[in-house]
PDB file of C-alpha atoms in Angstrom:
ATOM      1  CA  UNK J   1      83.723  -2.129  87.555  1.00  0.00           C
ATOM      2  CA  UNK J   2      80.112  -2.236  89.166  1.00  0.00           C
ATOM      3  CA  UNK J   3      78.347   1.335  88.482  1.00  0.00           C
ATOM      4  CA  UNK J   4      79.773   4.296  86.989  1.00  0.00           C
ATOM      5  CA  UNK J   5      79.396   7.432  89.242  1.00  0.00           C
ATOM      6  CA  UNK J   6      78.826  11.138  88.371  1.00  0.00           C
ATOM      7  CA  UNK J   7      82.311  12.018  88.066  1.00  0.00           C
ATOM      8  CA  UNK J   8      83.254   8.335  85.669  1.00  0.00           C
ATOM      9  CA  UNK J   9      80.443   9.620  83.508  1.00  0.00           C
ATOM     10  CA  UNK J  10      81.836  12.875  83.877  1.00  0.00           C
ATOM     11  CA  UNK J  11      85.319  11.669  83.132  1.00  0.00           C
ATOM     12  CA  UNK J  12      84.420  10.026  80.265  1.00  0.00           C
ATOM     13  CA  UNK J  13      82.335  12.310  78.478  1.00  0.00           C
ATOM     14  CA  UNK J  14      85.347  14.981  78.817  1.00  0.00           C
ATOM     15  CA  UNK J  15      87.469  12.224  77.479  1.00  0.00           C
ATOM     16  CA  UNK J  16      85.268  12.156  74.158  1.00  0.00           C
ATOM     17  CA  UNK J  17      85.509  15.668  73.686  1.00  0.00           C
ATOM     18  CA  UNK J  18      89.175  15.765  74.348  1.00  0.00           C
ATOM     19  CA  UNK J  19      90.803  12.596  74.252  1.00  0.00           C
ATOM     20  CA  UNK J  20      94.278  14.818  74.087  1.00  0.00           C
ATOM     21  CA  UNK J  21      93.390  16.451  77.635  1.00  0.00           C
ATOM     22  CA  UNK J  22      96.180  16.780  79.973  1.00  0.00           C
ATOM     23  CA  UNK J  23      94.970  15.098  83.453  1.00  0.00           C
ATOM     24  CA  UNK J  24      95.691  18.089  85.478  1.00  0.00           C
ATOM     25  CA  UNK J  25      92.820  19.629  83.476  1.00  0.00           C
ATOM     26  CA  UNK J  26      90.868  16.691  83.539  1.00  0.00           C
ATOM     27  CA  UNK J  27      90.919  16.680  86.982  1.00  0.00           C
ATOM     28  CA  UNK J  28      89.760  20.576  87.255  1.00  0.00           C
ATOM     29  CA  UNK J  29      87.045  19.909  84.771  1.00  0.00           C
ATOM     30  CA  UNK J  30      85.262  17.167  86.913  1.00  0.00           C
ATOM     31  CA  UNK J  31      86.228  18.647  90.518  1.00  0.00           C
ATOM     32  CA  UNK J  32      88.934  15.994  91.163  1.00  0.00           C
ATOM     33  CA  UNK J  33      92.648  16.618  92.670  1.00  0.00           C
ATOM     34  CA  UNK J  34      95.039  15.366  89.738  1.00  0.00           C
ATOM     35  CA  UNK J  35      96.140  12.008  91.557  1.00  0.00           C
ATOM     36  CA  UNK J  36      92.457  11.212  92.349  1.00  0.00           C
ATOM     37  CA  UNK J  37      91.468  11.710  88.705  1.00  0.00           C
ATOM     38  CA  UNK J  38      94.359   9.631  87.506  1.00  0.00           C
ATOM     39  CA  UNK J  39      93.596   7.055  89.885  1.00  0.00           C
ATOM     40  CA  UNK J  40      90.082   7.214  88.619  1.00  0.00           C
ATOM     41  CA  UNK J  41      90.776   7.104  84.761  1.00  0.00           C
ATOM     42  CA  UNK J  42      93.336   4.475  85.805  1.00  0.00           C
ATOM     43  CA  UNK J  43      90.718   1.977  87.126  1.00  0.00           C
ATOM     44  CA  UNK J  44      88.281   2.966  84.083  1.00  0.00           C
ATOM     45  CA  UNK J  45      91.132   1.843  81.709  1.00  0.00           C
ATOM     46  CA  UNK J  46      91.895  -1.633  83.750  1.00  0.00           C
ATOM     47  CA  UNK J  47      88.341  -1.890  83.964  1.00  0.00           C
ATOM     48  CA  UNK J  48      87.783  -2.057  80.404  1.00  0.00           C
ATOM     49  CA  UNK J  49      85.215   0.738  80.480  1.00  0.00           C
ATOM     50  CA  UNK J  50      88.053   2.882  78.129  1.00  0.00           C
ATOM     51  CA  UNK J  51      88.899   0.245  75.702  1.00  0.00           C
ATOM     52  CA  UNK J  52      91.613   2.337  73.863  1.00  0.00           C
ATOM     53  CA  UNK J  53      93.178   5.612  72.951  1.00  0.00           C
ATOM     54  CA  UNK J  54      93.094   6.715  68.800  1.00  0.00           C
ATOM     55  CA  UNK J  55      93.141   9.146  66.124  1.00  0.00           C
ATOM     56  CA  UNK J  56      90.557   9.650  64.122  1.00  0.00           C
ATOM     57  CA  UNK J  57      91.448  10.066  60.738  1.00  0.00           C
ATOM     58  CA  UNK J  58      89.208  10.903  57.652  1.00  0.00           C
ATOM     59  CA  UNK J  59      88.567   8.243  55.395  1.00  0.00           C
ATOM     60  CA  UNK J  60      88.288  11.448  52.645  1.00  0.00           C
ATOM     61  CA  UNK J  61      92.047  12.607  53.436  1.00  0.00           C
ATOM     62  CA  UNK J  62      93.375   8.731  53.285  1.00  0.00           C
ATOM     63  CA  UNK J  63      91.270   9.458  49.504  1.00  0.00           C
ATOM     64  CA  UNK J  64      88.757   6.799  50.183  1.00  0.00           C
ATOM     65  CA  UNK J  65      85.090   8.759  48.999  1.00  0.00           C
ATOM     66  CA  UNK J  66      83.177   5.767  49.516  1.00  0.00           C
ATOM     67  CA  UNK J  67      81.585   3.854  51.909  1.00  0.00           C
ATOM     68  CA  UNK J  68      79.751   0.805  51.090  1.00  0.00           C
ATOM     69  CA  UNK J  69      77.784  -1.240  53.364  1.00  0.00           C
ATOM     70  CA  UNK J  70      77.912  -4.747  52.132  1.00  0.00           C
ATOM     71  CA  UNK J  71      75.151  -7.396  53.565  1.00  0.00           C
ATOM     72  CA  UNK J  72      76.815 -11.052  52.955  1.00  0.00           C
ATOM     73  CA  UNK J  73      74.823 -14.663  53.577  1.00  0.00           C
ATOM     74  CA  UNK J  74      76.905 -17.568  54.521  1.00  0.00           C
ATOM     75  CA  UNK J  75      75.614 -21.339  53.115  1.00  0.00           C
ATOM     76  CA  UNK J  76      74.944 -21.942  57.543  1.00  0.00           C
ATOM     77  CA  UNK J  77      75.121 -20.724  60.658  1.00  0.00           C
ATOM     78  CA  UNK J  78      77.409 -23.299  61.800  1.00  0.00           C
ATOM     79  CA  UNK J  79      79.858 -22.666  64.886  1.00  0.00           C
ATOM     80  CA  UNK J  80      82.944 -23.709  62.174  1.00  0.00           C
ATOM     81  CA  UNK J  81      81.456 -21.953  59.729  1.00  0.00           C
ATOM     82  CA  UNK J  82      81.259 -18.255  61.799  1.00  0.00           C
ATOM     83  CA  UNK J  83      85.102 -18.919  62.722  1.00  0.00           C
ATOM     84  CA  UNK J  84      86.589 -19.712  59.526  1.00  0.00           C
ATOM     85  CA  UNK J  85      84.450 -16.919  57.980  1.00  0.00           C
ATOM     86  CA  UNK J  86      85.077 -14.317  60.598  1.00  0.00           C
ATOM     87  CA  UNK J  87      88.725 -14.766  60.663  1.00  0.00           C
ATOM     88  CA  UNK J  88      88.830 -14.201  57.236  1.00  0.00           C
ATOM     89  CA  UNK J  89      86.965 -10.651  57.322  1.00  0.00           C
ATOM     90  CA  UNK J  90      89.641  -9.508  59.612  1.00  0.00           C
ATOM     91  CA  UNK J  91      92.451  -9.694  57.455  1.00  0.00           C
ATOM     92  CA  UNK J  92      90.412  -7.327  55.073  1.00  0.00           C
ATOM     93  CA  UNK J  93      92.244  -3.942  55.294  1.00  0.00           C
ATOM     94  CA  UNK J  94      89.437  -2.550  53.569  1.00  0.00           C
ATOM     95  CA  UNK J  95      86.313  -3.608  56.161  1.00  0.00           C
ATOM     96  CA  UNK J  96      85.617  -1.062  58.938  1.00  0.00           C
ATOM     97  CA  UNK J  97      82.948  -2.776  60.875  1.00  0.00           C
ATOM     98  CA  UNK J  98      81.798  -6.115  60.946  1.00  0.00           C
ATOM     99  CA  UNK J  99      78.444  -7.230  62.701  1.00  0.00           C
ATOM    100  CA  UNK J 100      76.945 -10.595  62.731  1.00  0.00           C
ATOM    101  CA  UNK J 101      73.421 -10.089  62.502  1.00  0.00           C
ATOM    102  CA  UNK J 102      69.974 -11.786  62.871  1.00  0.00           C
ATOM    103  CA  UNK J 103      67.002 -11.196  60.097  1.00  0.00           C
ATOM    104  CA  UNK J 104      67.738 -11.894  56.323  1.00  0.00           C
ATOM    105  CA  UNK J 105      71.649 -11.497  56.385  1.00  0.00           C
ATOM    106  CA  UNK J 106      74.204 -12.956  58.313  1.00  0.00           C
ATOM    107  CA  UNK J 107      76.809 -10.091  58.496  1.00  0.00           C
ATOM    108  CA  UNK J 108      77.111  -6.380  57.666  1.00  0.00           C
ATOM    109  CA  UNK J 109      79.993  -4.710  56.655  1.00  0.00           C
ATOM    110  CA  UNK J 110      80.986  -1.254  56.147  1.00  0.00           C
ATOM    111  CA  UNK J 111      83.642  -0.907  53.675  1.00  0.00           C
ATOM    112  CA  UNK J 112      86.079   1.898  52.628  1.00  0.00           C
ATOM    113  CA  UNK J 113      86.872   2.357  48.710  1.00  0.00           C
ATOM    114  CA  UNK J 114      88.060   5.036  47.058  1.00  0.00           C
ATOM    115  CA  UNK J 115      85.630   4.991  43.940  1.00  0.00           C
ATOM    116  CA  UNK J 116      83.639   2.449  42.150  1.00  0.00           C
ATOM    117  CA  UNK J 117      86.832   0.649  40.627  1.00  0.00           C
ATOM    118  CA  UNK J 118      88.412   0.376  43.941  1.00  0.00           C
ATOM    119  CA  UNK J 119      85.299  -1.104  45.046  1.00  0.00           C
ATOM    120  CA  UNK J 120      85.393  -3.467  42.352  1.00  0.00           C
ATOM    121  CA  UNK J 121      88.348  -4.784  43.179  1.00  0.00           C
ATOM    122  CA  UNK J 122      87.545  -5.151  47.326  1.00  0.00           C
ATOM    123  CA  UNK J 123      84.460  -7.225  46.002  1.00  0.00           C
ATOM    124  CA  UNK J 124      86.245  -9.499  43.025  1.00  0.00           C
ATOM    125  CA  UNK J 125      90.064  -9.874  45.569  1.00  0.00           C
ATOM    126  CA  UNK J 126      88.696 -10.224  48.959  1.00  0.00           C
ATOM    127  CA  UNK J 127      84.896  -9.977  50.068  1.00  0.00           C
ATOM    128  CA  UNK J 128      84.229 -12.586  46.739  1.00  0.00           C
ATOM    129  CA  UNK J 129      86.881 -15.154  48.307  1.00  0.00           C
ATOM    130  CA  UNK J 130      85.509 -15.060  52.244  1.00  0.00           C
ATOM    131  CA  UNK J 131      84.768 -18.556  53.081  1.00  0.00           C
ATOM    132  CA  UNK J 132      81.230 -19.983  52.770  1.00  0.00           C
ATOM    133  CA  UNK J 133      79.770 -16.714  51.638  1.00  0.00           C
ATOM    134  CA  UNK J 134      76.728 -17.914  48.748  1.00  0.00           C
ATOM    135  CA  UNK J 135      75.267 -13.931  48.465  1.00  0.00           C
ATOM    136  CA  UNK J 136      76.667 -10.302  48.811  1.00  0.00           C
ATOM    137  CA  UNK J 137      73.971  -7.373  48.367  1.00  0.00           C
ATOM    138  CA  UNK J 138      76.155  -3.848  48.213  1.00  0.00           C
ATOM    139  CA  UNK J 139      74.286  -0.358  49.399  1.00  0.00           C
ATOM    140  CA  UNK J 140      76.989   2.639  48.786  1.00  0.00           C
ATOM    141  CA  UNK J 141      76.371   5.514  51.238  1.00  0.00           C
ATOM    142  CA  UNK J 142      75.178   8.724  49.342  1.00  0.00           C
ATOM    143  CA  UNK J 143      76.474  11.006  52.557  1.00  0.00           C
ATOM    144  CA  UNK J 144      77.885  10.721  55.635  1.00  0.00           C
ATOM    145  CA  UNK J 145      75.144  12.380  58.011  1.00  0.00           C
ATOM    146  CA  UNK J 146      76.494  11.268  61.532  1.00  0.00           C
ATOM    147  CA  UNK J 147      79.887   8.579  62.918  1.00  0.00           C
ATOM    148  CA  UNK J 148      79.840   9.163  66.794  1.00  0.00           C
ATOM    149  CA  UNK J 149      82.598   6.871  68.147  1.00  0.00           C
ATOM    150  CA  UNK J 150      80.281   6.210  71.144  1.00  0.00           C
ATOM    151  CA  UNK J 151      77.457   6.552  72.814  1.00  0.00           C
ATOM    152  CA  UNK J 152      76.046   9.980  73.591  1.00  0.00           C
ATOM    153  CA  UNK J 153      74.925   8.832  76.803  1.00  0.00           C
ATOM    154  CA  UNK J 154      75.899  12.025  78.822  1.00  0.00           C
ATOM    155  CA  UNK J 155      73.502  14.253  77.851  1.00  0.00           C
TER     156      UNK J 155
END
C-alpha cells in the first residue's frame, strides 16, 4: 500500500477505538457503503498496514503487579551472536517487548512479574541463562502512566 487516504486513516483510527465494530457501522462512521469499507479494511489487512486483531488483557487481572524494564549487554554485536540471543528471548513467556538498541545497552526488555520473588525467579531461570548476555541492569516501573497500542497519529 502506497499512501493512506482520509477514509484508511479514518478507518483505522475507528478500528483503535473499537476493534469489536461491526463493518456495517464501520462503514457509516467513515461515509463508506458496507462492501466498499470491507473492501477497504480488506486491502489494509493484506497490506500489512493492520497487522492483527487482539484482546487486551490486564497484566493486573492475569496478577502480574510488576513491570520491570530490564537493559541486558551481550559480550558483541556479532550477526551469530544477535540470532542465537534473540531466539532465546522469545521463548521467554515472561518478556513483553524486546528492542535492540543503540547507546550503552544492547537490548531492552519489559518484563511482567507478579512481585519481587517472581521476578527473582524470571532473572535467576531465564533472563540469567540468555546466550552471551555479560550484564543485566533491572528498573521496576513505580506506575503505569500511559500503554497506547499505537500511534496516536489521528489527531
Amino acid at each position: 500500500m502506497d499512501k493512506l487516504d482520509q477514509i484508511d486513516l479514518a478507518i483505522l483510527k475507528t478500528l483503535q477505538q473499537d476493534g469489536r465494530i461491526s463493518n456495517a457501522d464501520l462503514a457509516g462512521k467513515v461515509g463508506l457503503s458496507p462492501s466498499s469499507c470491507s473492501r477497504r479494511l480488506d486491502i489494509l489487512e493484506k497490506s500489512g498496514v493492520i497487522s492483527g486483531y487482539y484482546a487486551q488483557v490486564s497484566h493486573k487481572a492475569l496478577d502480574y503487579k510488576m513491570i520491570a524494564i530490564v537493559h541486558i549487554s551481550l559480550s558483541g554485536q556479532f550477526a551469530k551472536t544477535l540470532a542465537e540471543f534473540e531466539a532465546a528471548v522469545k521463548r521467554v513467556p515472561n518478556i513483553l517487548v524486546c528492542y535492540l538498541m543503540s547507546g550503552e545497552y544492547d537490548y531492552i526488555l519489559r518484563v511482567a512479574c507478579k512481585d519481587l520473588e517472581d521476578y527473582e525467579r524470571i532473572h535467576r531461570d531465564w533472563l540469567s541463562a540468555l546466550p552471551h548476555v555479560v550484564k543485566i541492569n533491572s528498573s521496576f516501573a513505580l506506575r503505569e502512566i500511559i500503554d497506547r497500542p499505537n500511534v496516536a497519529a489521528f489527531g
